[in-house]
XYZ file of C-alpha atoms in Angstrom:
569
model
C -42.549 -3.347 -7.325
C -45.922 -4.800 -7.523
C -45.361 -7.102 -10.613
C -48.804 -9.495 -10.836
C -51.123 -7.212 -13.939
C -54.165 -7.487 -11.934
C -52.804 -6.574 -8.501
C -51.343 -3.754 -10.570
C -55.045 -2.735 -11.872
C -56.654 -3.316 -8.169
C -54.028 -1.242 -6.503
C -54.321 1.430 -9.321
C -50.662 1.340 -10.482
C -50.405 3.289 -14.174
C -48.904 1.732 -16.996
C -45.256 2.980 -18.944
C -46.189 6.220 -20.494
C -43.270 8.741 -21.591
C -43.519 12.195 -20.405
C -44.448 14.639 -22.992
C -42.611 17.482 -23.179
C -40.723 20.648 -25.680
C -37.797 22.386 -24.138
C -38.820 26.151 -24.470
C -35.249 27.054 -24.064
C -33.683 28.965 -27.203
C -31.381 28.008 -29.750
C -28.171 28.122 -29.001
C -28.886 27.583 -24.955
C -25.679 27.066 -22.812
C -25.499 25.914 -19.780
C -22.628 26.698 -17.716
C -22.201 25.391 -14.377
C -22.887 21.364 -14.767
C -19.720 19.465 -14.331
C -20.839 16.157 -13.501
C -23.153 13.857 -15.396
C -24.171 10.068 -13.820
C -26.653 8.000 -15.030
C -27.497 4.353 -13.291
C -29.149 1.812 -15.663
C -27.633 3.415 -18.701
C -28.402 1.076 -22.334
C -26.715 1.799 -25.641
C -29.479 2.904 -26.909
C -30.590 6.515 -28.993
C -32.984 7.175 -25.609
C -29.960 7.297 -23.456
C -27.083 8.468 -26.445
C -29.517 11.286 -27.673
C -29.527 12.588 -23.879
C -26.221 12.310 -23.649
C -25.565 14.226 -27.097
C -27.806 16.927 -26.071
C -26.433 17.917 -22.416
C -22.575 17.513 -23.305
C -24.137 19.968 -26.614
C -25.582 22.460 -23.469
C -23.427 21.940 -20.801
C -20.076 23.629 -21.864
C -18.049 22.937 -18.792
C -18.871 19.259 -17.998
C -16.189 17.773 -16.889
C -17.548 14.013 -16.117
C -19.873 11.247 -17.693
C -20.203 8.451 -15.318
C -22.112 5.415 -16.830
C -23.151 2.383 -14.887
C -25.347 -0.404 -15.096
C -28.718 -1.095 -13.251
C -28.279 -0.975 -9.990
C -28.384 -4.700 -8.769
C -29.107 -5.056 -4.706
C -28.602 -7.811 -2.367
C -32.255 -8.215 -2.011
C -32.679 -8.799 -5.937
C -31.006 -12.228 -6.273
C -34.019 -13.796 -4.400
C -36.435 -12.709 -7.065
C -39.086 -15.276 -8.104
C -37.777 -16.676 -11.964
C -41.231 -16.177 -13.332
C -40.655 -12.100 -13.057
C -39.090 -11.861 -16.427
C -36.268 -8.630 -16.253
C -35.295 -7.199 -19.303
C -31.636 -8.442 -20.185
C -29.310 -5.626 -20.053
C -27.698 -4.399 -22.995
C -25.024 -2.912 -20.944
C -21.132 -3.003 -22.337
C -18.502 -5.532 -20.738
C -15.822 -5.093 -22.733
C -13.138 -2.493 -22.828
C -13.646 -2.273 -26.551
C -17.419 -2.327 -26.753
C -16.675 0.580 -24.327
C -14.615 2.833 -26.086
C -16.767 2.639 -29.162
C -19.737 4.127 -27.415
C -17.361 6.558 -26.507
C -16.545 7.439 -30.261
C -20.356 7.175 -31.179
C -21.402 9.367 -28.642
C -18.583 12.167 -29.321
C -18.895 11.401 -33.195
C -23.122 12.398 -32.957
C -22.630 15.655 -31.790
C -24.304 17.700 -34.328
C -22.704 20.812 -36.796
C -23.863 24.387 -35.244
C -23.942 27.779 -36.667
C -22.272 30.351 -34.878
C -25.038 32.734 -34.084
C -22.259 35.707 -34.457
C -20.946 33.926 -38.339
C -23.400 32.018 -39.234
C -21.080 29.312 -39.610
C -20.546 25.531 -39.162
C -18.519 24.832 -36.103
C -17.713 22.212 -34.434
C -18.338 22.153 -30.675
C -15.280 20.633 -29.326
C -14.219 20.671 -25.660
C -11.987 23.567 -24.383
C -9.978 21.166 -22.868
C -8.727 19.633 -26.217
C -7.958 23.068 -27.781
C -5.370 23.364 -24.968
C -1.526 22.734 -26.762
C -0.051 19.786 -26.503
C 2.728 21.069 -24.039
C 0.034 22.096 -21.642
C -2.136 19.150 -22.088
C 0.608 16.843 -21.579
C 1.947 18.856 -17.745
C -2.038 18.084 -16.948
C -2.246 14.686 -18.003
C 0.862 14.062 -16.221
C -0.789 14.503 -13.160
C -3.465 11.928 -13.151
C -2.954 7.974 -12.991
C -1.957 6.804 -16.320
C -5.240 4.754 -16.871
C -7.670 7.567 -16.337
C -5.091 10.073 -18.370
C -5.379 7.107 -21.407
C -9.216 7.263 -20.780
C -9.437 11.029 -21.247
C -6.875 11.157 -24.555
C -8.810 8.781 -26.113
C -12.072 10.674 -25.903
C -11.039 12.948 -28.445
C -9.294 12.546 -32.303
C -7.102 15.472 -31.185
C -5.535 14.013 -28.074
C -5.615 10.383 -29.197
C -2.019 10.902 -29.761
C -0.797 11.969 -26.110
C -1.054 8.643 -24.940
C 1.957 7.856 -26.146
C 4.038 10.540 -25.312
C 3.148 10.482 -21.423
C 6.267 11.017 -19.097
C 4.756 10.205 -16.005
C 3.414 6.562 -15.807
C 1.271 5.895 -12.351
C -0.667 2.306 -12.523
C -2.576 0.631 -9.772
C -4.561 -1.861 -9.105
C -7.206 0.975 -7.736
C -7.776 2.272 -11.030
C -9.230 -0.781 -12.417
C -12.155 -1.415 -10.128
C -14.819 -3.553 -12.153
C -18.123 -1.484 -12.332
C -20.080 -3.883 -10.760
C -17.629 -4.260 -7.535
C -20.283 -3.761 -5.277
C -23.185 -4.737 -6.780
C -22.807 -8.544 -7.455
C -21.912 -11.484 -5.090
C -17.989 -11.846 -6.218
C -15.038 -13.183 -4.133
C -12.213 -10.469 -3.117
C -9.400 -12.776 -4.407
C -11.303 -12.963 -8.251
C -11.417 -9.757 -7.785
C -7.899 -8.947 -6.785
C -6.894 -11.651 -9.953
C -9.230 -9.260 -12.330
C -7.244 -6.035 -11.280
C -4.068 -7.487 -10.802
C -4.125 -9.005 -14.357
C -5.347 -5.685 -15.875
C -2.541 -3.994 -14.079
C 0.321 -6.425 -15.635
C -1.269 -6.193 -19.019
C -1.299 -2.192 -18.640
C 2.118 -2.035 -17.784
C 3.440 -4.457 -20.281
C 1.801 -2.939 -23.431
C 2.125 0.676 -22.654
C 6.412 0.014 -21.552
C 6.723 -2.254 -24.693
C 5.349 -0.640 -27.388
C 6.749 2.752 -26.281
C 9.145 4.793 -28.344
C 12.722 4.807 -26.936
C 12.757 8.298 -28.072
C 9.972 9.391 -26.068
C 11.428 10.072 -22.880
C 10.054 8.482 -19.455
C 11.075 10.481 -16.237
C 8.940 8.665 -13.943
C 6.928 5.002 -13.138
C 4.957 4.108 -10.435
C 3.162 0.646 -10.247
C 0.721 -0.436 -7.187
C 0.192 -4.153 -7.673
C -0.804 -7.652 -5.751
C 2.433 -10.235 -5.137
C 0.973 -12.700 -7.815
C 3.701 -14.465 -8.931
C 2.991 -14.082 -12.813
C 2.111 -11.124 -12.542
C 4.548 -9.467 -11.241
C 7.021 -11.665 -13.321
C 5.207 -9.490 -16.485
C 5.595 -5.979 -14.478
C 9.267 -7.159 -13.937
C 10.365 -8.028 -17.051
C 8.904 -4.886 -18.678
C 10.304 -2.377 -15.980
C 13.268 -4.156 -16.451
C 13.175 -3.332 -20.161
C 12.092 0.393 -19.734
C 14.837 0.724 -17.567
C 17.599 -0.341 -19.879
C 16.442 1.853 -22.314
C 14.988 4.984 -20.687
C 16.473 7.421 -17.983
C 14.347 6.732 -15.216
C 14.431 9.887 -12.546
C 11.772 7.713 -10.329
C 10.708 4.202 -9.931
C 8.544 2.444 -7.742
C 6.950 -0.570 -6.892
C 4.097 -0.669 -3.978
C 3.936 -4.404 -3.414
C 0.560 -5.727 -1.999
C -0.711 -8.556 -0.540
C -3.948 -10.052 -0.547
C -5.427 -9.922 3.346
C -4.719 -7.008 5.444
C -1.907 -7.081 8.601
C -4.388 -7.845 10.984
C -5.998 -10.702 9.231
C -2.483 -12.483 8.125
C -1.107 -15.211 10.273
C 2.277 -16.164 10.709
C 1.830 -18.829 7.803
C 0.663 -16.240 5.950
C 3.270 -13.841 6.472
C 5.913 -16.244 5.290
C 4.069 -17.162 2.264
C 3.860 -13.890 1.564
C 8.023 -13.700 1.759
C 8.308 -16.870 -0.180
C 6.424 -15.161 -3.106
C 8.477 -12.241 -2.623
C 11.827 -13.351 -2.741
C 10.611 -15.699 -6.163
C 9.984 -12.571 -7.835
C 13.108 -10.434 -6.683
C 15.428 -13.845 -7.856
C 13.447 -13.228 -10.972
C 13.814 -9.979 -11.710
C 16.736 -8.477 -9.733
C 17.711 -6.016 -12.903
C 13.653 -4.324 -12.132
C 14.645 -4.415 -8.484
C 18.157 -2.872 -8.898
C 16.374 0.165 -10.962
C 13.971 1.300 -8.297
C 14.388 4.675 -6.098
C 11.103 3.978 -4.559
C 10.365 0.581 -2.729
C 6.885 -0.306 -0.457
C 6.987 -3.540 1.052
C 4.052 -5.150 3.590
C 3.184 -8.221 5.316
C 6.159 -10.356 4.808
C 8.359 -12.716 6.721
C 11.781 -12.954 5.703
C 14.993 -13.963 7.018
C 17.576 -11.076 7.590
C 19.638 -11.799 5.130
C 16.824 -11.317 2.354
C 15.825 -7.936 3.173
C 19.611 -7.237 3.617
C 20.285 -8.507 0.038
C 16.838 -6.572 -1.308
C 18.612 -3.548 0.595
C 21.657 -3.774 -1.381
C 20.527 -4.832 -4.245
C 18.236 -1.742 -4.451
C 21.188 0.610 -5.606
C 19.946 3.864 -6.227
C 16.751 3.051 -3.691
C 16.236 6.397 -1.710
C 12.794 5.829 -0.428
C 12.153 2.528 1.790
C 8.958 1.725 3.687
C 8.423 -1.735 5.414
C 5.140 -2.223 6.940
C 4.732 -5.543 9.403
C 7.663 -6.694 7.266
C 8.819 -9.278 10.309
C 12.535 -11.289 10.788
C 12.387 -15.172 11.764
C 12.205 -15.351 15.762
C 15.667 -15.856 15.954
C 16.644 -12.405 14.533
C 15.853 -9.253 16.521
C 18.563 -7.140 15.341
C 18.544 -5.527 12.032
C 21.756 -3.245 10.531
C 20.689 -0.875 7.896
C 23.245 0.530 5.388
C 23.034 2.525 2.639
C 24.766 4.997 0.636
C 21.155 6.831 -1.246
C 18.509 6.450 1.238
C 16.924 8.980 2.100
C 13.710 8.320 3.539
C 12.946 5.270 5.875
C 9.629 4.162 7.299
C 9.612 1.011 9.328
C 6.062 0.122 11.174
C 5.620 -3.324 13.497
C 8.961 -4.967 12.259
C 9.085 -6.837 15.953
C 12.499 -6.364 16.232
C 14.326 -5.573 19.330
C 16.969 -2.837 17.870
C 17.469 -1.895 14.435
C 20.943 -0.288 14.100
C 21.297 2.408 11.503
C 24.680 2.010 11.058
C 25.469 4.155 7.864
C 22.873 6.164 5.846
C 25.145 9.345 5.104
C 21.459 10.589 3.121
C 18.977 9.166 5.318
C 17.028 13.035 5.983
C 13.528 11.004 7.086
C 12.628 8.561 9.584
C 9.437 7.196 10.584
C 9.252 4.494 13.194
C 6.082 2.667 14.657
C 5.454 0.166 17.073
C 8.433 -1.792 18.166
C 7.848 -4.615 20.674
C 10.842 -4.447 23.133
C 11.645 -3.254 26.775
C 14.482 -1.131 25.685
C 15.366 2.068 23.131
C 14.407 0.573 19.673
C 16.857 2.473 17.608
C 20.518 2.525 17.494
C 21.989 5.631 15.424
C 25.280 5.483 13.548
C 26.220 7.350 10.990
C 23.130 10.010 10.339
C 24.610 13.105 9.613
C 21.535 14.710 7.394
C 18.667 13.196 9.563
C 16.330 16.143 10.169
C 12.801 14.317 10.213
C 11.851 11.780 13.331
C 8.758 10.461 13.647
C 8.042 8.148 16.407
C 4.359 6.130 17.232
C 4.512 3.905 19.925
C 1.383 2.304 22.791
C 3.685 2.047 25.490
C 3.515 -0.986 28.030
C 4.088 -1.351 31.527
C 7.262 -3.240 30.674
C 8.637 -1.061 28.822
C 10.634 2.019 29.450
C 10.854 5.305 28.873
C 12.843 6.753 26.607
C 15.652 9.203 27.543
C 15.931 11.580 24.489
C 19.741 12.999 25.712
C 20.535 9.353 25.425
C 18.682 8.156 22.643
C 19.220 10.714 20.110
C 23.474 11.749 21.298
C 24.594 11.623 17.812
C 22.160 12.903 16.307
C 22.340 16.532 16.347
C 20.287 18.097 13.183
C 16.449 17.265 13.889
C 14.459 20.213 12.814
C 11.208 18.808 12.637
C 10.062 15.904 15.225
C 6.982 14.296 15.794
C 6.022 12.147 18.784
C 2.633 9.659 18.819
C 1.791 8.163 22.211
C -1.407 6.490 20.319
C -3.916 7.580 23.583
C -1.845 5.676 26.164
C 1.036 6.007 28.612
C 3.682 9.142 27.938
C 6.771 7.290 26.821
C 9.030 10.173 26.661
C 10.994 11.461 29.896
C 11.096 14.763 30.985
C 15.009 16.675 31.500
C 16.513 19.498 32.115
C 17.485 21.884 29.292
C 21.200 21.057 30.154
C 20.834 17.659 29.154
C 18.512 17.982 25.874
C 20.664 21.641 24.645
C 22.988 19.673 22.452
C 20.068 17.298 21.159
C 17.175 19.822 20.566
C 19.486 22.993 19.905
C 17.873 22.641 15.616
C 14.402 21.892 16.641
C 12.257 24.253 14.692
C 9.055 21.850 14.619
C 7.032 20.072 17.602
C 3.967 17.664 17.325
C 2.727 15.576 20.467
C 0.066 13.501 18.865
C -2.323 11.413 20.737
C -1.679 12.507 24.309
C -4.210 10.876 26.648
C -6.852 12.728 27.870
C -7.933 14.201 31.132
C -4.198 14.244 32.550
C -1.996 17.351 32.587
C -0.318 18.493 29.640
C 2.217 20.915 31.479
C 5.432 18.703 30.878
C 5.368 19.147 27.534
C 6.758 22.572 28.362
C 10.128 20.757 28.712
C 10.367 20.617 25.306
C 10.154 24.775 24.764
C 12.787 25.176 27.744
C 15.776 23.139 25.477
C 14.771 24.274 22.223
C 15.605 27.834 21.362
C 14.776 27.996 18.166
C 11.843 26.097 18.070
C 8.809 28.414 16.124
C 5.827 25.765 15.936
C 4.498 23.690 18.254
C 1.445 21.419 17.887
C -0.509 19.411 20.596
C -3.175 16.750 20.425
C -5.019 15.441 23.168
C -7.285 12.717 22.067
C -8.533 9.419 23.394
C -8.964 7.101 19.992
C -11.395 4.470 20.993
C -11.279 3.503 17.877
C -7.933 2.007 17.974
C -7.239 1.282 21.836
C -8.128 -1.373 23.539
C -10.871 -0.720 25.770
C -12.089 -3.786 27.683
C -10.394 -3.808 31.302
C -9.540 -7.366 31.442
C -7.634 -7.052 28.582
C -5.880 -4.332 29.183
C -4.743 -5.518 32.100
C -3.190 -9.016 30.428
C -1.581 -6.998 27.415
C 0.274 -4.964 30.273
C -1.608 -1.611 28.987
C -0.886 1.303 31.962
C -3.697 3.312 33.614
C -4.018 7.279 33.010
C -1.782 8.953 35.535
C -0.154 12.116 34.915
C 3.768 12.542 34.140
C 5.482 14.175 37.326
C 7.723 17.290 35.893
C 9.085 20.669 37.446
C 9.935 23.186 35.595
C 13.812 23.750 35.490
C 13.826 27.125 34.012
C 14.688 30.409 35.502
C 12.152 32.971 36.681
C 11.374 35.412 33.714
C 12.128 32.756 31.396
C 11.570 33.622 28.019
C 11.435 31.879 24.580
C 12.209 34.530 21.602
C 11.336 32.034 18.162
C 8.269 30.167 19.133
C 5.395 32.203 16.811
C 2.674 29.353 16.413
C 0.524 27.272 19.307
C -1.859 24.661 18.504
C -4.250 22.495 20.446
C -6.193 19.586 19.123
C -8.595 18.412 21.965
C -9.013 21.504 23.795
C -10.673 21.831 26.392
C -12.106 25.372 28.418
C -10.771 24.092 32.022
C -7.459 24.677 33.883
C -5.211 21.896 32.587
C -5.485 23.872 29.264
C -5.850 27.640 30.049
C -3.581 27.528 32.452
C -0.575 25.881 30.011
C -1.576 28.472 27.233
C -1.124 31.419 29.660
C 2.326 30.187 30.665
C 3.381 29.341 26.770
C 1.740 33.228 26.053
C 3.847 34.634 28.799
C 7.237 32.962 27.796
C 6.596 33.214 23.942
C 7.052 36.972 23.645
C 6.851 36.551 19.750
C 3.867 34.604 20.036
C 1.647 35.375 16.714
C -0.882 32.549 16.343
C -2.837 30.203 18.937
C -5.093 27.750 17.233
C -7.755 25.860 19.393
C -9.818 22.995 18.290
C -12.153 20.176 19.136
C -11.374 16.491 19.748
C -10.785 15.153 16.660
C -13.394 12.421 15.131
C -12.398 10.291 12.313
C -14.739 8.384 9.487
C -14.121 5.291 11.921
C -15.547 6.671 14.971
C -18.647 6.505 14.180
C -19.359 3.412 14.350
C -17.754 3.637 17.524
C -19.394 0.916 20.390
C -22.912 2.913 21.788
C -21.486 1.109 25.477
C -17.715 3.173 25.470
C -18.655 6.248 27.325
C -16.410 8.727 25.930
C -16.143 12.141 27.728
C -18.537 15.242 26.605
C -16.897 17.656 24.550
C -16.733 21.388 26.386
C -15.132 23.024 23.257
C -17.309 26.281 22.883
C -19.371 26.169 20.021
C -20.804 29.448 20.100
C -19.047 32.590 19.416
């Protein structure tokens, strides 16, 4: 803005006038298709309140009042001193907060019912719900945001106590002004951490033991005092409440890429100071997200069994000392596993008698990664892997002998070489004889896609089978130098003959689809053969490449191949 008074008058800038103006709408007037109210630069003021008032009087179906501060940009912190800025009157505090809240609500005005002519007051249909039905909705949202909405209304004040389903993160306290002002990410991380711990803690201690509590999720930073609070009061809540689900999702403050191996052990350190201190939290959870650590085997072994009724476990870049590279997993209630970038040469999964889901990513070795013991209910495999020169391929008859119930089985080759091998139905029958559910993600593009017909020759009863062909520049490494020193392999295709018999024909496969396609030979010519074999054949789905948020900003000098997906019909 021009700001010097004559300038103004030379230029012939106007000064503050308001806007006069009736509304000619008539008494009574409803509006009823606004959800969503925002207002930027909001003051506590009867300007702002009284316009407030008035379109949560109209709008019957609003749904959300989002109230910020001016808008502060990078450019205004090098404004000159003698400008003088009005000082805003905008509220910090959680309790300067939530009585604006009650003034606002409290200020809506008494109406006569134009059919009774009688005083009624408007209240939101939300809160004339029961209490049963309010409850199974504000069950579903975080707990923060479900506290928020109860105490916008006298009537539902009262549900925040009675909330089975507890969900706190560190994502639903986001200052307002994140964004907008210069501030650190770790004061910022301390802020929401801290309002976390202080969440948990007063709404697990001052809860009625009669009230029951089915299920507790809490997202959080590994600051030490922190969690030591979260412990001690999950720890609490679970001695005296039923718990059907508990979680922690540990975080730490830098993301994989950025954390050094210094880091990663400091990270474990921390870790292991809050599991010695609160082993009775630990041995409570069925839920258990762990990332960026180092530890030595033995910790995550004793975390493992310490974690007695644990039945989901993911461990992301969650690394061994060098001198492990073997890791034994056993465990009588797990479930699910997810392991991604553990750098481990084998992990033996020696005895999970309820392990039904497996997800594996990125293992750093020449060799199979996996070892499988006893895994009689394993049904779910997911495997993501950038294969290297120096590594192998994998054998599926000989990696997966024992295990002989996978019904659903998904295979990432992250844009890069085909890591799988190719066999005969005789040798995959007894492996893929369950396999009801295919998906070949990330399959290099511009070579032939044909092998992948293996897969429908040894499974019989397969009925879905999903394809993507994609190059991700996004997250491959594209600079031929370096490809070349990280052992990366060029495009070639994967030899394969078909070992089926003429007339061969596949009687459960009813669903085909292709991410990536293509209008050229490579991928006409594979759906005529799946067609022709598929007799029951009822749906064949063909997209586009597919382009993620991140692409965009995608390096103008990567040429990435034209699209020739029809776009017209």
């Amino acid at each position: 803005m021009e700001t010097d008074s004559v300038e103004r008058e030379e230029q012939g800038f106007c000064e503050k006038t308001n806007v006069e103006w009736e509304s000619s709408a008539p008494d009574g007037f409803r509006h009823y298709n606004l959800t969503k109210l925002t207002i930027y630069g909001f003051q506590p003021n009867e300007n702002f309140m009284g316009y407030i008032r008035h379109v949560m009087e109209a709008a019957v179906n609003l749904e959300d009042i989002s109230l910020y501060d001016r808008k502060v940009l990078e450019c205004c912190e090098d404004l000159d001193p003698n400008i003088k800025v009005a000082p805003s009157g905008y509220l910090e505090t959680i309790q300067e907060q939530e009585l604006l809240k009650k003034q606002i609500t409290e200020g809506l005005v008494m109406k006569k019912s134009a059919a009774h002519n009688n005083p009624q007051l408007l209240v939101d249909r939300f809160t004339k719900l029961p209490d049963d039905l309010l409850l199974n909705i504000l069950d579903r949202l975080n707990t923060p945001d479900a506290v928020r909405t109860c105490l916008l209304s006298k009537r539902t004040i009262h549900l925040r106590h009675l909330l089975s389903n507890l969900d706190i993160s560190v994502d639903s306290f986001v200052p307002h002004y994140y964004g907008y002002y210069a501030t650190s990410k770790d004061a910022i991380q301390i802020q929401m951490n801290a309002a976390v711990s202080d969440a948990t803690d007063n709404i697990l201690n001052f809860r009625n033991q009669e009230i029951p509590l089915r299920q507790l999720t809490i997202c959080f930073y590994l600051k030490y005092y922190d969690c030591l609070t979260i412990g001690k009061a999950v720890a609490r809540a679970m001695a005296t409440h039923n718990l059907d689900s508990a979680e922690f999702i540990i975080l730490t403050g830098n993301r994989a890429q950025h954390c050094s191996i210094d880091d990663l052990r400091h990270n474990g350190k921390q870790l292991m100071t809050f599991f010695g201190a609160c082993t009775d939290a630990f041995a409570g959870l069925t839920r258990l997200h762990l990332r960026n650590l180092r530890l030595a085997e033995t910790d995550i072994l004793n975390i493992i069994a310490t974690c007695k009724r644990l039945e989901y476990l993911r461990l992301s870049m969650c690394q061994t000392e060098d001198s492990v590279l073997q890791m034994k997993f056993e465990h009588p209630r797990l479930v699910e596993l997810n392991i991604s970038s553990a750098g481990l040469e084998l992990v033996e999964l020696s005895s999970l008698p309820n392990l039904k889901r497996l997800v594996f990513s990125l293992w750093n070795c020449p060799q199979e990664p996996l070892s499988f013991g006893n895994v009689p209910l394993l049904s779910s495999l997911s495997l993501t892997d950038e294969s290297m020169r120096w590594q192998k391929v994998i054998r599926l008859s000989q990696f997966l002998p024992n295990v002989l119930s996978i019904r659903d089985l998904h295979l990432n080759f992250s844009s890069e070489k085909i890591w799988v091998q190719p066999e005969c139905p005789k040798l995959l029958a007894h492996v893929l004889r369950n396999l009801q559910v295919l998906n070949l993600d990330e399959l290099p593009e511009g070579c032939d896609i044909a092998w992948t017909r293996f897969f429908i020759e040894a499974a019989p009863v397969l009925k879905e089978l999903c394809i993507t062909v994609w190059d991700h520049w996004c997250e491959m490494e594209t600079d031929s130098v370096e490809r070349e020193a990280q052992g990366f392999c060029d495009k070639t295709n994967v030899e394969w003959e078909s070992s089926a018999p003429d007339g061969f024909r596949h009687y459960n496969l009813t669903k085909l689809t292709i991410y990536g396609f293509q209008p050229n030979d490579n991928f006409l010519g594979y759906i005529r053969h799946i067609m022709e074999a598929a007799v029951n054949l009822e749906d064949v789905s063909l997209y586009d490449r597919k382009v993620l948020e991140c692409c965009e900003d995608l390096d103008p000098k990567i040429k990435v191949a034209p699209t020739g997906y029809p776009e017209t019909i």
